[in-house]
Tab-separated table of C-alpha atoms in Angstrom:
chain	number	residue	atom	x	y	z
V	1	UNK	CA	130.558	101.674	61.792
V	2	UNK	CA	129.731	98.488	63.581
V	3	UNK	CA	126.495	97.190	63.900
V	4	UNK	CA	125.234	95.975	67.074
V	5	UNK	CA	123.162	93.325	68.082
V	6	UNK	CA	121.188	93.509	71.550
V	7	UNK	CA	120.085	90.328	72.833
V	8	UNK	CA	117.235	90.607	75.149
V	9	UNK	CA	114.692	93.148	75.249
V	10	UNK	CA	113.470	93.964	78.736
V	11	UNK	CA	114.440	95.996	81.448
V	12	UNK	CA	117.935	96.253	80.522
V	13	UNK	CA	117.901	95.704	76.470
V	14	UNK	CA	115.667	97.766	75.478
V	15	UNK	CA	117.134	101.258	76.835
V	16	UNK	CA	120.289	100.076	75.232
V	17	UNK	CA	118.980	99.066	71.885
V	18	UNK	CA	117.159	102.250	71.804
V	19	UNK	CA	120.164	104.704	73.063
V	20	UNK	CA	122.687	102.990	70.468
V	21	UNK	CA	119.855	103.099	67.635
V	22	UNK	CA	120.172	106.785	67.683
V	23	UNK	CA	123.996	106.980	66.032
V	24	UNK	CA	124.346	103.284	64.753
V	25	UNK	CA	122.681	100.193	62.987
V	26	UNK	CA	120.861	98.272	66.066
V	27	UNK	CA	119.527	94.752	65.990
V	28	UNK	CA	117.501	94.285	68.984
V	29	UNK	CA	116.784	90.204	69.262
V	30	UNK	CA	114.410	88.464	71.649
V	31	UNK	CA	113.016	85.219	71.789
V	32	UNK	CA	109.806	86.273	72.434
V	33	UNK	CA	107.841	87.124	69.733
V	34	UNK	CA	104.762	88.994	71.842
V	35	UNK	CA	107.684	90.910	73.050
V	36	UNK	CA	108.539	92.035	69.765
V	37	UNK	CA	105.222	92.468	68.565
V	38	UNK	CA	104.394	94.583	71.003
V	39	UNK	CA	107.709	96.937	70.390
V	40	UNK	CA	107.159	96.731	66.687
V	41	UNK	CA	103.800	98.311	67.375
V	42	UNK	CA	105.241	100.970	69.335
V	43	UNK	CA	104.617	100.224	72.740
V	44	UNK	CA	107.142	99.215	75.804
V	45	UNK	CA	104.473	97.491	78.758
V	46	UNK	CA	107.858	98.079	81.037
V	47	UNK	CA	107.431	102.116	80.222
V	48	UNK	CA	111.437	102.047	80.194
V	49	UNK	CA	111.044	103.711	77.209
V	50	UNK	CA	108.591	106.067	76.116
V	51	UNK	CA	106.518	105.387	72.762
V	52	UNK	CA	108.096	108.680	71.092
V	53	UNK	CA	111.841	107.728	71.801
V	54	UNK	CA	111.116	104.359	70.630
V	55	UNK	CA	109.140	104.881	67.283
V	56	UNK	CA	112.092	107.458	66.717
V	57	UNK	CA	114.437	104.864	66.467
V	58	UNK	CA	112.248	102.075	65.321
V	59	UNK	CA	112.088	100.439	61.698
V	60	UNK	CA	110.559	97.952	59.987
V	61	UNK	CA	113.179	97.363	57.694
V	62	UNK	CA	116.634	95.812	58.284
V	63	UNK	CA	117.884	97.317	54.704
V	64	UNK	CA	116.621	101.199	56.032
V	65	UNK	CA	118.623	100.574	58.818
V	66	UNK	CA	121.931	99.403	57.349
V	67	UNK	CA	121.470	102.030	54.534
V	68	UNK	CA	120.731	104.750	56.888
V	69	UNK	CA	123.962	103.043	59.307
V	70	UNK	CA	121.581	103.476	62.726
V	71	UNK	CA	118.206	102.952	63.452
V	72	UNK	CA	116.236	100.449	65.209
V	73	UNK	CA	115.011	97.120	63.940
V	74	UNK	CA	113.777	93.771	66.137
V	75	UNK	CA	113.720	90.494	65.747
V	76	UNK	CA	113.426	86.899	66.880
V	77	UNK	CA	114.940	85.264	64.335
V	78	UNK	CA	118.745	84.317	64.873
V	79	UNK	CA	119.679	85.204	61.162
V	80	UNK	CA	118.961	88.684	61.334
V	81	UNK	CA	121.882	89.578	63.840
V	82	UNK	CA	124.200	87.267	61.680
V	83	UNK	CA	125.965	90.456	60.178
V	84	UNK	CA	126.504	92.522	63.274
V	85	UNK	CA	130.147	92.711	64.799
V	86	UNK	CA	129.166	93.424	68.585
V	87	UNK	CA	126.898	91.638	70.550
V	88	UNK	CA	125.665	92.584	73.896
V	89	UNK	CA	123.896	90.208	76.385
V	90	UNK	CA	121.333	91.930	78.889
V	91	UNK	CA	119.291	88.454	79.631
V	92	UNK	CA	117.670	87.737	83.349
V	93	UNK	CA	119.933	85.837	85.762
V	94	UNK	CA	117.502	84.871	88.547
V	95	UNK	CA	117.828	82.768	90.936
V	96	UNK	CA	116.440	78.771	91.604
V	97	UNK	CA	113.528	77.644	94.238
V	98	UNK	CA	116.676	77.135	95.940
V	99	UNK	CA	118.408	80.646	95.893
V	100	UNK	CA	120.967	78.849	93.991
V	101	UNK	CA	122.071	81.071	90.380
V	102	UNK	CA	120.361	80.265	87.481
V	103	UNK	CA	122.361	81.081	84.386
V	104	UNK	CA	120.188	79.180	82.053
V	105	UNK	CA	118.680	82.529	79.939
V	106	UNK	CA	122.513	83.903	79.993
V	107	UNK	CA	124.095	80.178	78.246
V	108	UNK	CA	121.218	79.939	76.050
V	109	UNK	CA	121.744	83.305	74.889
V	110	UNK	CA	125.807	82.636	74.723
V	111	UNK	CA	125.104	79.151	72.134
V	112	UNK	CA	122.793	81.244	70.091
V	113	UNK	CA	125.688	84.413	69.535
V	114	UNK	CA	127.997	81.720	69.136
V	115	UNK	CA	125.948	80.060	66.401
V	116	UNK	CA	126.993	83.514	64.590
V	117	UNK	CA	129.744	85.009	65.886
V	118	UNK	CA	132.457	85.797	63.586
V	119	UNK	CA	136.323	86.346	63.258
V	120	UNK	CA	137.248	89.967	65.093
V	121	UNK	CA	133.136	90.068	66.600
V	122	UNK	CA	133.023	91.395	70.175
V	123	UNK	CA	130.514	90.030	73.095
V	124	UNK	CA	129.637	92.097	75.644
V	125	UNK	CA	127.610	90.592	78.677
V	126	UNK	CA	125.646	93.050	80.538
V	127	UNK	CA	123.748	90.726	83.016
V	128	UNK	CA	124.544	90.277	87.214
V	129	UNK	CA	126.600	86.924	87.690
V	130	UNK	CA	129.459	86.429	90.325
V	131	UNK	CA	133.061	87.224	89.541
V	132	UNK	CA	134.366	84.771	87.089
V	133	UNK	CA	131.026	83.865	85.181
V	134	UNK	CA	131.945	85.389	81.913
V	135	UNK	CA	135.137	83.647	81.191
V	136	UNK	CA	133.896	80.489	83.353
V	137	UNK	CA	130.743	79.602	82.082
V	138	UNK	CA	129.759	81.794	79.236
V	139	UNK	CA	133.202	81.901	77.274
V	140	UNK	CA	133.559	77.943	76.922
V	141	UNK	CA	130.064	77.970	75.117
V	142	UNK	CA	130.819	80.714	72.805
V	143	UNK	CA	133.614	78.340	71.737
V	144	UNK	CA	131.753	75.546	71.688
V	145	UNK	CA	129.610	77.034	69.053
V	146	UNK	CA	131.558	79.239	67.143
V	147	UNK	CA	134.876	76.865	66.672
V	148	UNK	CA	137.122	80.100	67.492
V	149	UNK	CA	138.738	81.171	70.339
V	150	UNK	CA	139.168	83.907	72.765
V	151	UNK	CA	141.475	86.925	71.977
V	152	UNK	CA	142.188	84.941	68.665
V	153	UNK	CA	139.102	84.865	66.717
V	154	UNK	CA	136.785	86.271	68.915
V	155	UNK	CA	136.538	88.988	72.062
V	156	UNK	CA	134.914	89.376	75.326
V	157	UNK	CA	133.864	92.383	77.433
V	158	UNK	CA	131.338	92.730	80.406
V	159	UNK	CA	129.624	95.887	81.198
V	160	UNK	CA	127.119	95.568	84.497
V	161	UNK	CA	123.558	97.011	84.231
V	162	UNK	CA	122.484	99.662	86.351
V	163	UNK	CA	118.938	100.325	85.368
V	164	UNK	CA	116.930	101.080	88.144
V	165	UNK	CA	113.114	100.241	87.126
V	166	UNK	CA	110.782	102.892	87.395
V	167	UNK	CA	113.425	105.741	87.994
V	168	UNK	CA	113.050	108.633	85.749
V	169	UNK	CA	115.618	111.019	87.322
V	170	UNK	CA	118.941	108.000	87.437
V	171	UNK	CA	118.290	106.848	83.706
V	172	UNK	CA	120.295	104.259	81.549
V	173	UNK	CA	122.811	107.516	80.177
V	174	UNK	CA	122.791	109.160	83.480
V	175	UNK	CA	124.612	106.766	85.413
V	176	UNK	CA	128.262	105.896	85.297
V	177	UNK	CA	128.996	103.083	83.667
V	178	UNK	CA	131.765	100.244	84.834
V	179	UNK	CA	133.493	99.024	81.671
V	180	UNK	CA	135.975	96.058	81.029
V	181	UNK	CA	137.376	93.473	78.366
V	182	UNK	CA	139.148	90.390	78.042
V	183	UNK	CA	142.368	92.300	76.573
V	184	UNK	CA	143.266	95.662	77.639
V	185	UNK	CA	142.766	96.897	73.702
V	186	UNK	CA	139.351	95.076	73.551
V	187	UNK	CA	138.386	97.227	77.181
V	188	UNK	CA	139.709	100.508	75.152
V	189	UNK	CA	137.228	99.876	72.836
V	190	UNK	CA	134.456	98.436	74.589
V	191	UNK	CA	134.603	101.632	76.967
V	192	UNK	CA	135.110	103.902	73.896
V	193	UNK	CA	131.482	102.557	72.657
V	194	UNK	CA	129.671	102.986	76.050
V	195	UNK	CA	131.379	106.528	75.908
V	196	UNK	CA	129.192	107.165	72.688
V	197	UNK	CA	125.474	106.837	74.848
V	198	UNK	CA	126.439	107.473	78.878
V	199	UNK	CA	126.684	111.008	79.406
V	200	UNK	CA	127.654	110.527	83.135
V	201	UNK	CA	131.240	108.967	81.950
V	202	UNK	CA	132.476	105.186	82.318
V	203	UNK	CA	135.016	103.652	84.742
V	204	UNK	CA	137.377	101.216	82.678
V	205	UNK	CA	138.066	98.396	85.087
V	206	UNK	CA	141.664	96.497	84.814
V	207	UNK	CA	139.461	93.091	84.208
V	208	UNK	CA	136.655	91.167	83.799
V	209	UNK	CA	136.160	89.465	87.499
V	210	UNK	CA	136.524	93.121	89.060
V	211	UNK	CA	133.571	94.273	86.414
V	212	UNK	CA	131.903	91.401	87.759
V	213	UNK	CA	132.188	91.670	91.265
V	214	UNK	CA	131.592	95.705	91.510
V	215	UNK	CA	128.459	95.112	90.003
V	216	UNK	CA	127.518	92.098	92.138
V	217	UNK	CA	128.207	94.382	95.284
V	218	UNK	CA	126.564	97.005	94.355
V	219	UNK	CA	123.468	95.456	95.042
V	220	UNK	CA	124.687	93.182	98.139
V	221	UNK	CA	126.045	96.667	99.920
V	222	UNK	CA	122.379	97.500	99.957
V	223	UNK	CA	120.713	94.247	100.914
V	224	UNK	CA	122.596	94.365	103.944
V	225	UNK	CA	122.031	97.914	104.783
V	226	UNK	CA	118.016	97.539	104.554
V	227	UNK	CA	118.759	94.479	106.318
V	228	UNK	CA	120.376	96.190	109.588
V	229	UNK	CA	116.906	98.814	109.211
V	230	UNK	CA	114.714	96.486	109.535
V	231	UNK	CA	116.544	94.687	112.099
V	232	UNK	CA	116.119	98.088	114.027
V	233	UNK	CA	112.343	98.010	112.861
V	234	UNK	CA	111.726	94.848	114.608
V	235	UNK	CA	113.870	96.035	117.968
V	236	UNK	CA	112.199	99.308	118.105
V	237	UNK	CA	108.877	98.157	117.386
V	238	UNK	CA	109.039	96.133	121.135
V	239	UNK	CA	110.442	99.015	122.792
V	240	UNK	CA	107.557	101.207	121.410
V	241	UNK	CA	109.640	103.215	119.016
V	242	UNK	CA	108.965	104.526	115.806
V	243	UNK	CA	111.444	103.178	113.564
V	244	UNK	CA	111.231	106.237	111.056
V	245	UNK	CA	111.284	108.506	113.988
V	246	UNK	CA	114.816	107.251	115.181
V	247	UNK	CA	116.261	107.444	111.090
V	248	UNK	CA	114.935	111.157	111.005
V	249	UNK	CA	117.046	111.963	114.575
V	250	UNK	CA	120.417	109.503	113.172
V	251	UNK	CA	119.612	111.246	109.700
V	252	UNK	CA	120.592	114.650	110.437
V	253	UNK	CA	124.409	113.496	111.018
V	254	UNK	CA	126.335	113.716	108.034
V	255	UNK	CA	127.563	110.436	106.905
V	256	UNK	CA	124.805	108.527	108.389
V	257	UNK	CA	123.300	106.757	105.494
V	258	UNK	CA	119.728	107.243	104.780
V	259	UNK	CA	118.412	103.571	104.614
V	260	UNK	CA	114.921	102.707	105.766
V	261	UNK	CA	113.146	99.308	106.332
V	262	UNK	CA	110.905	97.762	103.782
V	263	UNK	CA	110.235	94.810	101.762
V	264	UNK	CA	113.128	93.998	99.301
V	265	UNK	CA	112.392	92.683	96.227
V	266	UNK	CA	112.897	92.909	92.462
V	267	UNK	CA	115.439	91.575	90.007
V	268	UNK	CA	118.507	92.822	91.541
V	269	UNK	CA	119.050	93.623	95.396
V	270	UNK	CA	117.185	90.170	96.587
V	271	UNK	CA	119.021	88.159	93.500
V	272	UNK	CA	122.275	89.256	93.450
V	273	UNK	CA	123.844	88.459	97.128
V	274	UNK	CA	122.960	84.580	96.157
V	275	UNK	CA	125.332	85.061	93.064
V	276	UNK	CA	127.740	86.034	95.511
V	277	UNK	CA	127.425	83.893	98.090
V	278	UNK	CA	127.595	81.051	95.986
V	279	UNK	CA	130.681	81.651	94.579
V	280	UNK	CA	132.012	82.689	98.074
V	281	UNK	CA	131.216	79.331	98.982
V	282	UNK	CA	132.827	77.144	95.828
V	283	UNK	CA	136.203	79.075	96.814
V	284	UNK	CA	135.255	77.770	100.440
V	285	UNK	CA	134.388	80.396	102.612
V	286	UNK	CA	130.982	80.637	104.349
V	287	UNK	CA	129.341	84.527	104.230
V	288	UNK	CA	127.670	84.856	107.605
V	289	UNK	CA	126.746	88.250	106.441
V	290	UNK	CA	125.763	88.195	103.351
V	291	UNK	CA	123.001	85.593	104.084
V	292	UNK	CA	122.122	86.913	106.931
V	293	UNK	CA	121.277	89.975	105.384
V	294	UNK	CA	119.104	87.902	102.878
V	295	UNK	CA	117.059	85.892	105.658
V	296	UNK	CA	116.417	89.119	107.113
V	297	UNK	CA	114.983	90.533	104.357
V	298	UNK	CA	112.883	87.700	103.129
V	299	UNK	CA	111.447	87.332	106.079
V	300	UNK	CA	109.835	91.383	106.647
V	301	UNK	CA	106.018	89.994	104.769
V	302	UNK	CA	105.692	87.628	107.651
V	303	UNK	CA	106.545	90.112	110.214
V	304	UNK	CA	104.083	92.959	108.795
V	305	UNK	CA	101.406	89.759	108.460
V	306	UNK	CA	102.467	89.196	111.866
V	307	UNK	CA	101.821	92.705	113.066
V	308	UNK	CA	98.573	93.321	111.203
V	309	UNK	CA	97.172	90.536	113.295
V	310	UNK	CA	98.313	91.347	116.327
V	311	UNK	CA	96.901	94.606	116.095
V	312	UNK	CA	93.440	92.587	114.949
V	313	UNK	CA	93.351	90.797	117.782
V	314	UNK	CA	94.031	93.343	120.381
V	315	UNK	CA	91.080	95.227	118.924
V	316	UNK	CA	89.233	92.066	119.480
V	317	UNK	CA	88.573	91.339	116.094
V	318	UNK	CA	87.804	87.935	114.822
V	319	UNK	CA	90.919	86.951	112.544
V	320	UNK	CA	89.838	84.287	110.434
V	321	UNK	CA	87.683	85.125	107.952
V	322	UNK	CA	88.288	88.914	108.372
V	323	UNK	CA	88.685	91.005	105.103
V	324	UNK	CA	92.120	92.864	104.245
V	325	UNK	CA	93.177	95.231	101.547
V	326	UNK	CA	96.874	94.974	100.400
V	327	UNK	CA	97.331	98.458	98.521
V	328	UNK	CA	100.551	97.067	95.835
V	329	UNK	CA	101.464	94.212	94.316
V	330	UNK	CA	104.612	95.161	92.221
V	331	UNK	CA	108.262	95.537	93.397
V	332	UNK	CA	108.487	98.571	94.214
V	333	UNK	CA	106.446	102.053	93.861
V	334	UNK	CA	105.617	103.844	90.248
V	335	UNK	CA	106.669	101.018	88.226
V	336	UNK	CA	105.026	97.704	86.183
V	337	UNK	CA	107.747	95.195	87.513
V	338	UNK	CA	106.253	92.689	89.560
V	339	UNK	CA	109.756	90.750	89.598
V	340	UNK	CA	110.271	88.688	92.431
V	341	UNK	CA	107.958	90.841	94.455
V	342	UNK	CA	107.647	90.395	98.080
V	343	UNK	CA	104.692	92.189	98.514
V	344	UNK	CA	102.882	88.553	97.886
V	345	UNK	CA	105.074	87.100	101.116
V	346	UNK	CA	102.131	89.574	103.148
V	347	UNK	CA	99.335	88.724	100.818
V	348	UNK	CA	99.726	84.393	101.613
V	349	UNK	CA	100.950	85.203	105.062
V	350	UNK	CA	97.503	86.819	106.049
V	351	UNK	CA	95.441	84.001	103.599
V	352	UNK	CA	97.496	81.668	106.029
V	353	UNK	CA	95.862	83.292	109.264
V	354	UNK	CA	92.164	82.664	107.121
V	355	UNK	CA	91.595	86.263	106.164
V	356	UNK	CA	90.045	87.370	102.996
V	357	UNK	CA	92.487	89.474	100.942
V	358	UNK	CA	91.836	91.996	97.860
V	359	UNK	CA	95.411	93.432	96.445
V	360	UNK	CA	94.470	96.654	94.034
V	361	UNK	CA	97.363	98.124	92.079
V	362	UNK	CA	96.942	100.438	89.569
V	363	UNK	CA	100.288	99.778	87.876
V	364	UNK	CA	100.805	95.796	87.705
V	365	UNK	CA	99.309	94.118	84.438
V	366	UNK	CA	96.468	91.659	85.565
V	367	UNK	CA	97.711	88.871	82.751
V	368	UNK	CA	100.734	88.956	84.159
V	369	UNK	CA	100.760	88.672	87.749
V	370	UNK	CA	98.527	86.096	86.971
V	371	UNK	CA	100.353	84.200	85.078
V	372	UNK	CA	103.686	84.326	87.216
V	373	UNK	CA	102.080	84.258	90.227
V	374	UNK	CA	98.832	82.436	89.916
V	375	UNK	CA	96.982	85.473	91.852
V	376	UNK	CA	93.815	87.689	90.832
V	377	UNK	CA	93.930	91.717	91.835
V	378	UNK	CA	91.695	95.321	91.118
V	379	UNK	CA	92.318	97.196	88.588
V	380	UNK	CA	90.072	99.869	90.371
V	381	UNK	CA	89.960	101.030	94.123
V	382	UNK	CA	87.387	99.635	96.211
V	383	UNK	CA	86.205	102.438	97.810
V	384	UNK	CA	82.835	101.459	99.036
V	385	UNK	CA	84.225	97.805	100.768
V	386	UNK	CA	84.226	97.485	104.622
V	387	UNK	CA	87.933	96.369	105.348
V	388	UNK	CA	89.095	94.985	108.952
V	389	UNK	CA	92.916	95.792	107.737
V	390	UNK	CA	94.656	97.777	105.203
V	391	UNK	CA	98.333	97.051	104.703
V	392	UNK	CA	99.947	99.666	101.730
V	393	UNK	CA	102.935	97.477	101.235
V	394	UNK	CA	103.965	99.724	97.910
V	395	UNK	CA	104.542	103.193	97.823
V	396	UNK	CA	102.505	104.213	94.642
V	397	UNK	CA	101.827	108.107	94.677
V	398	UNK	CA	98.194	107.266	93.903
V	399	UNK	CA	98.282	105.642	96.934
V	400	UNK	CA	98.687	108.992	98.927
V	401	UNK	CA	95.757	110.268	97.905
V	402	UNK	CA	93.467	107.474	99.366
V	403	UNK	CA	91.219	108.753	102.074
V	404	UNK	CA	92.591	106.715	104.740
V	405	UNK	CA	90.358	108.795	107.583
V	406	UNK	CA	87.350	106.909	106.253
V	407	UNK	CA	88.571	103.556	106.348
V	408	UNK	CA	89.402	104.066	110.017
V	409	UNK	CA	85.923	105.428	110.684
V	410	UNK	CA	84.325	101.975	109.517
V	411	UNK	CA	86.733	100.120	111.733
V	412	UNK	CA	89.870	99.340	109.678
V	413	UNK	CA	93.065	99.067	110.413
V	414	UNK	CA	96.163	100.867	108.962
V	415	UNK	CA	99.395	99.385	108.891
V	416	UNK	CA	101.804	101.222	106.769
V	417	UNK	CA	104.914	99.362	105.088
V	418	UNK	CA	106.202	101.774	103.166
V	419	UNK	CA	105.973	105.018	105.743
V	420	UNK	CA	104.369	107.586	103.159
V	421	UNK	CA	101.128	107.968	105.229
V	422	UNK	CA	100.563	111.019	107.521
V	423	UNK	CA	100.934	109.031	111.360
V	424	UNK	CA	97.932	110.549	112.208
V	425	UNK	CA	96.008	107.983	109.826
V	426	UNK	CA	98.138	104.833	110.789
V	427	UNK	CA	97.674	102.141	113.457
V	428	UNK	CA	101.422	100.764	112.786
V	429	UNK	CA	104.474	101.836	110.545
V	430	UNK	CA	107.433	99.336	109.896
């Protein structure tokens, strides 16, 4: 049986590496050595995976798991995945300060399997990049550092991720899984070893670059949707409309699709239309669309800033130096990942106007946020503080539960992002 090496433990690697572990020998490899420390004692901060699935798998010792042929064991050191036979890549691929793709993680991670890959070894990339990425960018390195050669020495196969954070219902083996490989043999048995872990079936795809590009819609289909919502939010909101209102009426058609506004963030659906779009425009066409979907988007925390103060203002409160409550911080609700969260787009917007802003979330990790994003938050609801605004910008269940009543009897503000709050309670709703 082949062993397998998983490069890149987060989000993506880890459910993998774990799911694999169960029926074969797993080497799960990360640079990060906190990040493997922290696994090794049992623990996944991401809560992908529980700390009973994972100490299951999990060993200590590389020769338990080769002797027992599956089983768990992590590393950061390059030599221990020197003897496995398939390698799959699930490393970030985030975007610059420019939008612009950054594939740095994904060809760093390509020179160090090629500074091991063998004669018949297979590569599997798992990450988002634009149609022709994996036998553009990250094939020529794997040359480079191996000395071998495509469908001589060496194979390819891609495989797109379709882990949705936080989601315990659509998990890593519940979803259907798009499959491909550089040979139509190597996609046979690339889709043969997905078929071993995803109970929901696999989709073989005739090549590479249409692996690629399903996956790099998949995400863009919905950017654009949420874009057109909030659109409507905006529109509606001057003709004294509630938005959610309007989706509940449209809603009870049967193909209308059940989109509503919000902030979109995270790793995947305000990444991946920038993979896209870039490689739209090397082949030279311009997609009107596609980045007007994304300027949309990315600019819903300056509206609800926007709206919070007008609302201020018209209740002839003084603006600057007013205090606000941001209820969220990560990406989206339930969940640790604070990934290119644009919950913060609110929090600087309103800093901007002067006010004074506290963010609690009871999910994020303080160290963290802090150290990606520079910016301080409670741990522990501040039940007791006078607030001129409160903006829930998340949708955390323990956010339901908040006695929003009170804070309106003090004076404050309600202006709901997310639309989980009885309208009673609220001032404003995107």
């Amino acid at each position: 049986m082949k062993k397998i090496a998983v490069i890149g433990l987060g989000y993506v690697g880890l459910p993998l590496a774990v799911e694999f572990a169960k029926n074969r020998p797993v080497c799960g490899f990360d640079i990060k050595q906190p990040r493997i420390d922290e696994l090794n004692a049992g623990h996944d901060p991401t809560l992908e995976v529980s700390d009973e699935e994972l100490k299951e798998v999990l060993s200590m010792n590389p020769e338990e798991v080769k002797k027992n042929q599956k089983g768990l064991y992590l590393s950061s050191k390059l030599e221990d995945i020197a003897d496995c036979q398939i390698y799959i890549v699930a490393v970030p691929t985030p975007t610059d300060k420019n939008k612009r793709p950054d594939l740095t993680p994904l060809i760093k991670a390509s020179e160090s399997v090629g500074k091991v890959l063998k004669k018949g070894d297979i590569v599997v990339y798992e990450s988002t990049v634009y149609p022709g990425a994996t036998e553009e960018d990250c094939v020529p390195v794997l040359e480079k550092f191996s000395g071998f050669k495509m469908n001589d020495q060496f194979y390819v196969g891609y495989s797109p991720e379709r882990i949705n954070p936080g989601d315990k219902v659509h998990t890593l083996t519940s979803i259907k899984k798009v499959t491909s490989g550089s040979t139509p043999e190597i996609g046979v048995e690339v889709d043969a070893l997905y078929k071993e872990i995803i109970k929901a079936g696999t989709h073989l795809a005739p090549s590479i670059k249409v692996a690629e590009a399903a996956k790099v819609i998949e995400n863009s289909q919905r950017d654009i949707n949420i874009a057109f919502v909030n659109e409507l939010s905006k529109i509606f909101n001057k003709m004294g409309i509630d938005t959610l209102e309007v989706l509940e009426a449209a809603g009870t058609k049967w193909n209308f699709l059940p989109f509503r506004p919000g902030l979109v963030g995270g790793h995947c659906i305000g990444v991946d239309p920038f993979y896209l779009a870039q490689k739209a425009e090397e082949v030279g066409y311009h997609p009107e669309i596609i980045l007007a979907g994304r300027r949309m988007n990315d600019s819903m925390g300056a509206y609800v800033a926007g709206e919070v103060v007008k609302i201020l203002l018209k209740k002839g409160v003084m603006v600057k130096g007013a205090k606000a409550l941001m209820l969220g911080i990560t990406f989206k609700e339930n969940c640790p990942d604070i990934r290119n969260t644009r919950a913060l787009d609110i929090y600087h917007e309103l800093r901007d106007f002067g006010m004074e802003v506290d963010i609690f979330d009871p999910w994020a990790d303080k160290a963290e946020v802090h150290h990606e994003y520079g910016v301080d938050f409670l741990t522990e609801y501040p039940a007791e503080v006078k607030y001129s605004a409160i903006v829930l910008a998340v949708a955390h269940d323990a956010f339901k539960t908040i006695d929003m009543k009170k804070h309106r009897e003090t004076g404050a503000i309600i202006y709901d992002v997310k639309g989980i709050l009885p309208r009673e309670v609220v001032d404003a709703r995107l």
